[in-house]
Amino acid sequence: MINIQRFVVNLIGENCYVVSDETNEAVMIDCGAYSQDEEQEISRYISDNALILRNLICTHAHFDHILGDMFVYGHFHLKPMLHPADMWLYDNVELQIRNFLHKEIRISMPDVGAYIYYGDVISFGHHHLKAIATPGHTPGGLSFYCKEESLLFSGDSLFSHSIGRTDFPYGDEDALIRSLKENVMTLPNETVILPGHGGPTTVREEKAMNPFLQ
């Protein structure tokens, strides 16, 4: 049995997920926690449920998905894991914030602990998350697929009836649509998709309703 706790955090309303199973082992996906209240809520959930956090994994390195990485490193001694093609975004988080929010915010980031490559598998308890290639929103975009539970954590690559933005200098709409059609829409129709913002959807629904994937 898998347990998924979603925390909607920071100014952008990013979905941070803590995913665990009956062994109490867990992974965290995209910790964008920014405020102390958000950090405390996540810490309390992990403590109250006696979870053993094994990994912090990132679908991509936009600032709203990594703001909480230093908090996770400080509290749980875990460094983030991401695809190497997004390292230049990770290394320039303050520039991202300046460009997106037009604010000067000082952010300290931990070193990256390990790279995740397409096809890699992150394991916790009795479950496995396979890294699926979904670049285009960022060069190193990843989605994480749990075959045992028919779940996909899509980051900002795929949303309900939409896809991630590609109007950045490094964005590539053709690459994103191609990767989604080849690597996500080929998953079983019943696969539940949990995106980086907003509510869930399914492969079946996106095949029928997403105008970008027709």
Short mmCIF file of C-alpha atoms in Angstrom, two decimals:
data_model
loop_
_atom_site.label_atom_id
_atom_site.label_comp_id
_atom_site.label_asym_id
_atom_site.label_seq_id
_atom_site.Cartn_x
_atom_site.Cartn_y
_atom_site.Cartn_z
CA MET A 1 0.00 0.00 0.00
CA ILE A 2 1.32 3.41 -0.92
CA ASN A 3 0.64 6.65 0.95
CA ILE A 4 0.88 10.02 -0.77
CA GLN A 5 0.78 13.29 1.13
CA ARG A 6 0.66 16.47 -0.94
CA PHE A 7 1.82 19.81 0.44
CA VAL A 8 0.93 22.90 -1.59
CA VAL A 9 3.75 25.33 -0.91
CA ASN A 10 5.29 28.72 -1.72
CA LEU A 11 3.96 31.65 -3.70
CA ILE A 12 3.53 29.57 -6.85
CA GLY A 13 1.40 26.84 -5.24
CA GLU A 14 3.82 24.02 -5.98
CA ASN A 15 2.97 20.42 -5.09
CA CYS A 16 5.54 18.79 -2.83
CA TYR A 17 4.88 15.07 -2.33
CA VAL A 18 5.95 12.73 0.47
CA VAL A 19 5.46 9.17 -0.75
CA SER A 20 5.74 6.19 1.62
CA ASP A 21 4.56 2.62 2.09
CA GLU A 22 3.92 0.09 4.85
CA THR A 23 7.65 -0.19 5.61
CA ASN A 24 7.63 3.52 6.63
CA GLU A 25 10.34 4.22 4.09
CA ALA A 26 9.64 7.36 2.05
CA VAL A 27 10.85 9.66 -0.68
CA MET A 28 10.15 13.35 -1.12
CA ILE A 29 9.47 14.74 -4.58
CA ASP A 30 10.08 18.44 -5.37
CA CYS A 31 10.41 20.19 -2.03
CA GLY A 32 9.44 23.78 -2.77
CA ALA A 33 8.73 24.66 0.88
CA TYR A 34 9.68 28.26 1.57
CA SER A 35 8.07 29.47 4.79
CA GLN A 36 8.80 28.17 8.26
CA ASP A 37 5.18 27.06 8.58
CA GLU A 38 5.49 24.97 5.43
CA GLU A 39 8.71 23.38 6.65
CA GLN A 40 7.16 22.59 10.03
CA GLU A 41 4.09 21.02 8.43
CA ILE A 42 6.25 18.69 6.36
CA SER A 43 8.55 17.85 9.28
CA ARG A 44 5.56 17.16 11.53
CA TYR A 45 3.99 14.81 9.02
CA ILE A 46 7.20 12.83 8.66
CA SER A 47 7.73 12.69 12.43
CA ASP A 48 4.13 11.88 13.33
CA ASN A 49 4.13 8.97 10.88
CA ALA A 50 7.61 7.75 11.88
CA LEU A 51 8.74 7.90 8.27
CA ILE A 52 12.29 7.13 7.19
CA LEU A 53 13.06 9.55 4.39
CA ARG A 54 15.39 7.88 1.88
CA ASN A 55 15.69 10.36 -0.98
CA LEU A 56 14.87 13.86 -2.15
CA ILE A 57 14.24 13.68 -5.89
CA CYS A 58 13.52 16.52 -8.31
CA THR A 59 11.46 16.44 -11.48
CA HIS A 60 13.32 19.58 -12.57
CA ALA A 61 15.23 22.52 -11.13
CA HIS A 62 12.89 25.49 -11.36
CA PHE A 63 13.12 27.54 -8.19
CA ASP A 64 9.60 26.80 -6.97
CA HIS A 65 10.41 23.07 -6.90
CA ILE A 66 13.73 23.33 -5.04
CA LEU A 67 13.28 26.18 -2.54
CA GLY A 68 13.08 23.67 0.32
CA ASP A 69 16.17 21.65 -0.55
CA MET A 70 18.31 23.28 2.15
CA PHE A 71 15.56 22.62 4.71
CA VAL A 72 15.54 18.92 3.73
CA TYR A 73 19.32 18.77 3.90
CA GLY A 74 19.38 20.44 7.32
CA HIS A 75 16.63 18.33 8.87
CA PHE A 76 17.03 14.98 7.14
CA HIS A 77 20.63 15.09 5.85
CA LEU A 78 19.54 14.38 2.29
CA LYS A 79 20.95 16.14 -0.75
CA PRO A 80 18.72 16.57 -3.81
CA MET A 81 18.93 14.31 -6.84
CA LEU A 82 18.17 15.59 -10.35
CA HIS A 83 19.06 15.21 -14.02
CA PRO A 84 22.43 16.81 -14.88
CA ALA A 85 20.95 18.84 -17.75
CA ASP A 86 19.18 21.00 -15.13
CA MET A 87 22.30 21.76 -13.09
CA TRP A 88 22.72 25.23 -14.56
CA LEU A 89 19.20 26.07 -13.39
CA TYR A 90 19.94 24.64 -9.95
CA ASP A 91 23.14 26.66 -9.70
CA ASN A 92 21.33 29.89 -10.61
CA VAL A 93 18.25 29.75 -8.40
CA GLU A 94 18.57 33.41 -7.33
CA LEU A 95 18.71 34.50 -10.97
CA GLN A 96 15.60 32.43 -11.64
CA ILE A 97 13.75 34.19 -8.82
CA ARG A 98 14.87 37.58 -10.11
CA ASN A 99 13.65 36.77 -13.61
CA PHE A 100 10.33 35.16 -12.55
CA LEU A 101 9.32 37.24 -9.52
CA HIS A 102 11.38 40.41 -10.04
CA LYS A 103 12.60 40.10 -6.48
CA GLU A 104 16.01 39.75 -4.87
CA ILE A 105 15.87 36.76 -2.52
CA ARG A 106 18.97 35.14 -1.07
CA ILE A 107 18.78 31.35 -1.21
CA SER A 108 21.40 28.89 0.00
CA MET A 109 21.35 25.54 -1.75
CA PRO A 110 23.01 22.27 -0.76
CA ASP A 111 25.27 20.45 -3.17
CA VAL A 112 23.49 17.96 -5.40
CA GLY A 113 23.89 14.49 -3.98
CA ALA A 114 23.58 12.45 -7.17
CA TYR A 115 22.38 12.68 -10.74
CA ILE A 116 19.31 10.86 -12.01
CA TYR A 117 19.44 9.60 -15.58
CA TYR A 118 16.58 8.41 -17.77
CA GLY A 119 15.71 4.85 -16.83
CA ASP A 120 17.16 5.06 -13.32
CA VAL A 121 15.05 3.55 -10.54
CA ILE A 122 14.64 5.10 -7.09
CA SER A 123 13.53 2.51 -4.53
CA PHE A 124 11.89 2.87 -1.13
CA GLY A 125 10.29 0.09 0.88
CA HIS A 126 8.50 -2.26 -1.52
CA HIS A 127 8.10 0.36 -4.24
CA HIS A 128 10.08 1.73 -7.15
CA LEU A 129 10.01 4.99 -9.09
CA LYS A 130 11.39 4.86 -12.61
CA ALA A 131 12.77 8.09 -14.08
CA ILE A 132 11.03 8.77 -17.39
CA ALA A 133 12.35 11.33 -19.87
CA THR A 134 10.05 14.34 -20.20
CA PRO A 135 12.37 17.20 -21.24
CA GLY A 136 11.10 20.38 -22.85
CA HIS A 137 9.82 22.44 -19.93
CA THR A 138 13.43 22.26 -18.80
CA PRO A 139 16.29 20.43 -20.52
CA GLY A 140 16.49 17.78 -17.80
CA GLY A 141 12.81 17.27 -17.09
CA LEU A 142 11.90 13.98 -15.43
CA SER A 143 8.70 12.21 -14.48
CA PHE A 144 8.66 9.38 -11.95
CA TYR A 145 6.58 6.29 -12.66
CA CYS A 146 5.47 3.79 -10.01
CA LYS A 147 4.35 0.75 -11.99
CA GLU A 148 3.16 -1.13 -8.88
CA GLU A 149 0.58 1.56 -8.12
CA SER A 150 -0.06 2.95 -11.65
CA LEU A 151 1.12 6.42 -10.61
CA LEU A 152 3.13 9.07 -12.41
CA PHE A 153 4.61 12.19 -10.79
CA SER A 154 4.89 14.50 -13.80
CA GLY A 155 6.39 17.67 -12.34
CA ASP A 156 5.66 20.60 -14.64
CA SER A 157 5.82 18.54 -17.83
CA LEU A 158 2.15 17.56 -17.85
CA PHE A 159 -0.90 19.05 -16.13
CA SER A 160 -4.59 18.34 -16.33
CA HIS A 161 -5.51 19.20 -19.95
CA SER A 162 -2.28 21.16 -20.42
CA ILE A 163 1.50 20.93 -20.58
CA GLY A 164 4.35 22.86 -19.03
CA ARG A 165 5.49 26.23 -20.30
CA THR A 166 8.13 26.22 -23.00
CA ASP A 167 8.43 29.97 -23.63
CA PHE A 168 11.82 30.17 -21.94
CA PRO A 169 15.09 30.46 -23.88
CA TYR A 170 15.78 26.82 -22.99
CA GLY A 171 12.22 25.57 -23.54
CA ASP A 172 11.38 23.18 -26.36
CA GLU A 173 7.69 22.57 -27.03
CA ASP A 174 8.33 20.01 -29.75
CA ALA A 175 10.60 17.99 -27.46
CA LEU A 176 8.09 18.15 -24.62
CA ILE A 177 5.12 17.03 -26.71
CA ARG A 178 7.18 14.28 -28.31
CA SER A 179 8.40 12.96 -24.96
CA LEU A 180 4.89 13.04 -23.49
CA LYS A 181 3.41 11.18 -26.45
CA GLU A 182 6.19 8.59 -26.52
CA ASN A 183 6.89 8.10 -22.82
CA VAL A 184 3.72 9.04 -20.93
CA MET A 185 0.74 8.50 -23.22
CA THR A 186 2.03 4.97 -23.80
CA LEU A 187 1.53 4.11 -20.11
CA PRO A 188 -1.65 2.22 -19.10
CA ASN A 189 -4.80 4.31 -19.42
CA GLU A 190 -5.59 3.96 -15.71
CA THR A 191 -2.28 5.56 -14.68
CA VAL A 192 -2.97 8.45 -12.28
CA ILE A 193 -0.88 11.54 -13.01
CA LEU A 194 0.12 13.77 -10.10
CA PRO A 195 1.51 17.06 -11.44
CA GLY A 196 3.70 19.76 -9.94
CA HIS A 197 0.78 22.19 -9.71
CA GLY A 198 -2.96 21.59 -9.51
CA GLY A 199 -4.93 18.40 -9.19
CA PRO A 200 -4.54 14.88 -10.57
CA THR A 201 -5.54 13.49 -13.91
CA THR A 202 -5.11 10.19 -15.78
CA VAL A 203 -3.48 9.01 -18.98
CA ARG A 204 -6.94 8.16 -20.33
CA GLU A 205 -8.24 11.68 -19.66
CA GLU A 206 -5.20 13.38 -21.19
CA LYS A 207 -5.46 11.26 -24.33
CA ALA A 208 -9.05 12.41 -24.72
CA MET A 209 -8.93 15.99 -23.45
CA ASN A 210 -5.44 17.46 -23.69
CA PRO A 211 -5.30 19.65 -26.83
CA PHE A 212 -1.50 19.46 -26.98
CA LEU A 213 -1.49 15.66 -27.19
CA GLN A 214 -4.06 15.06 -29.92
#
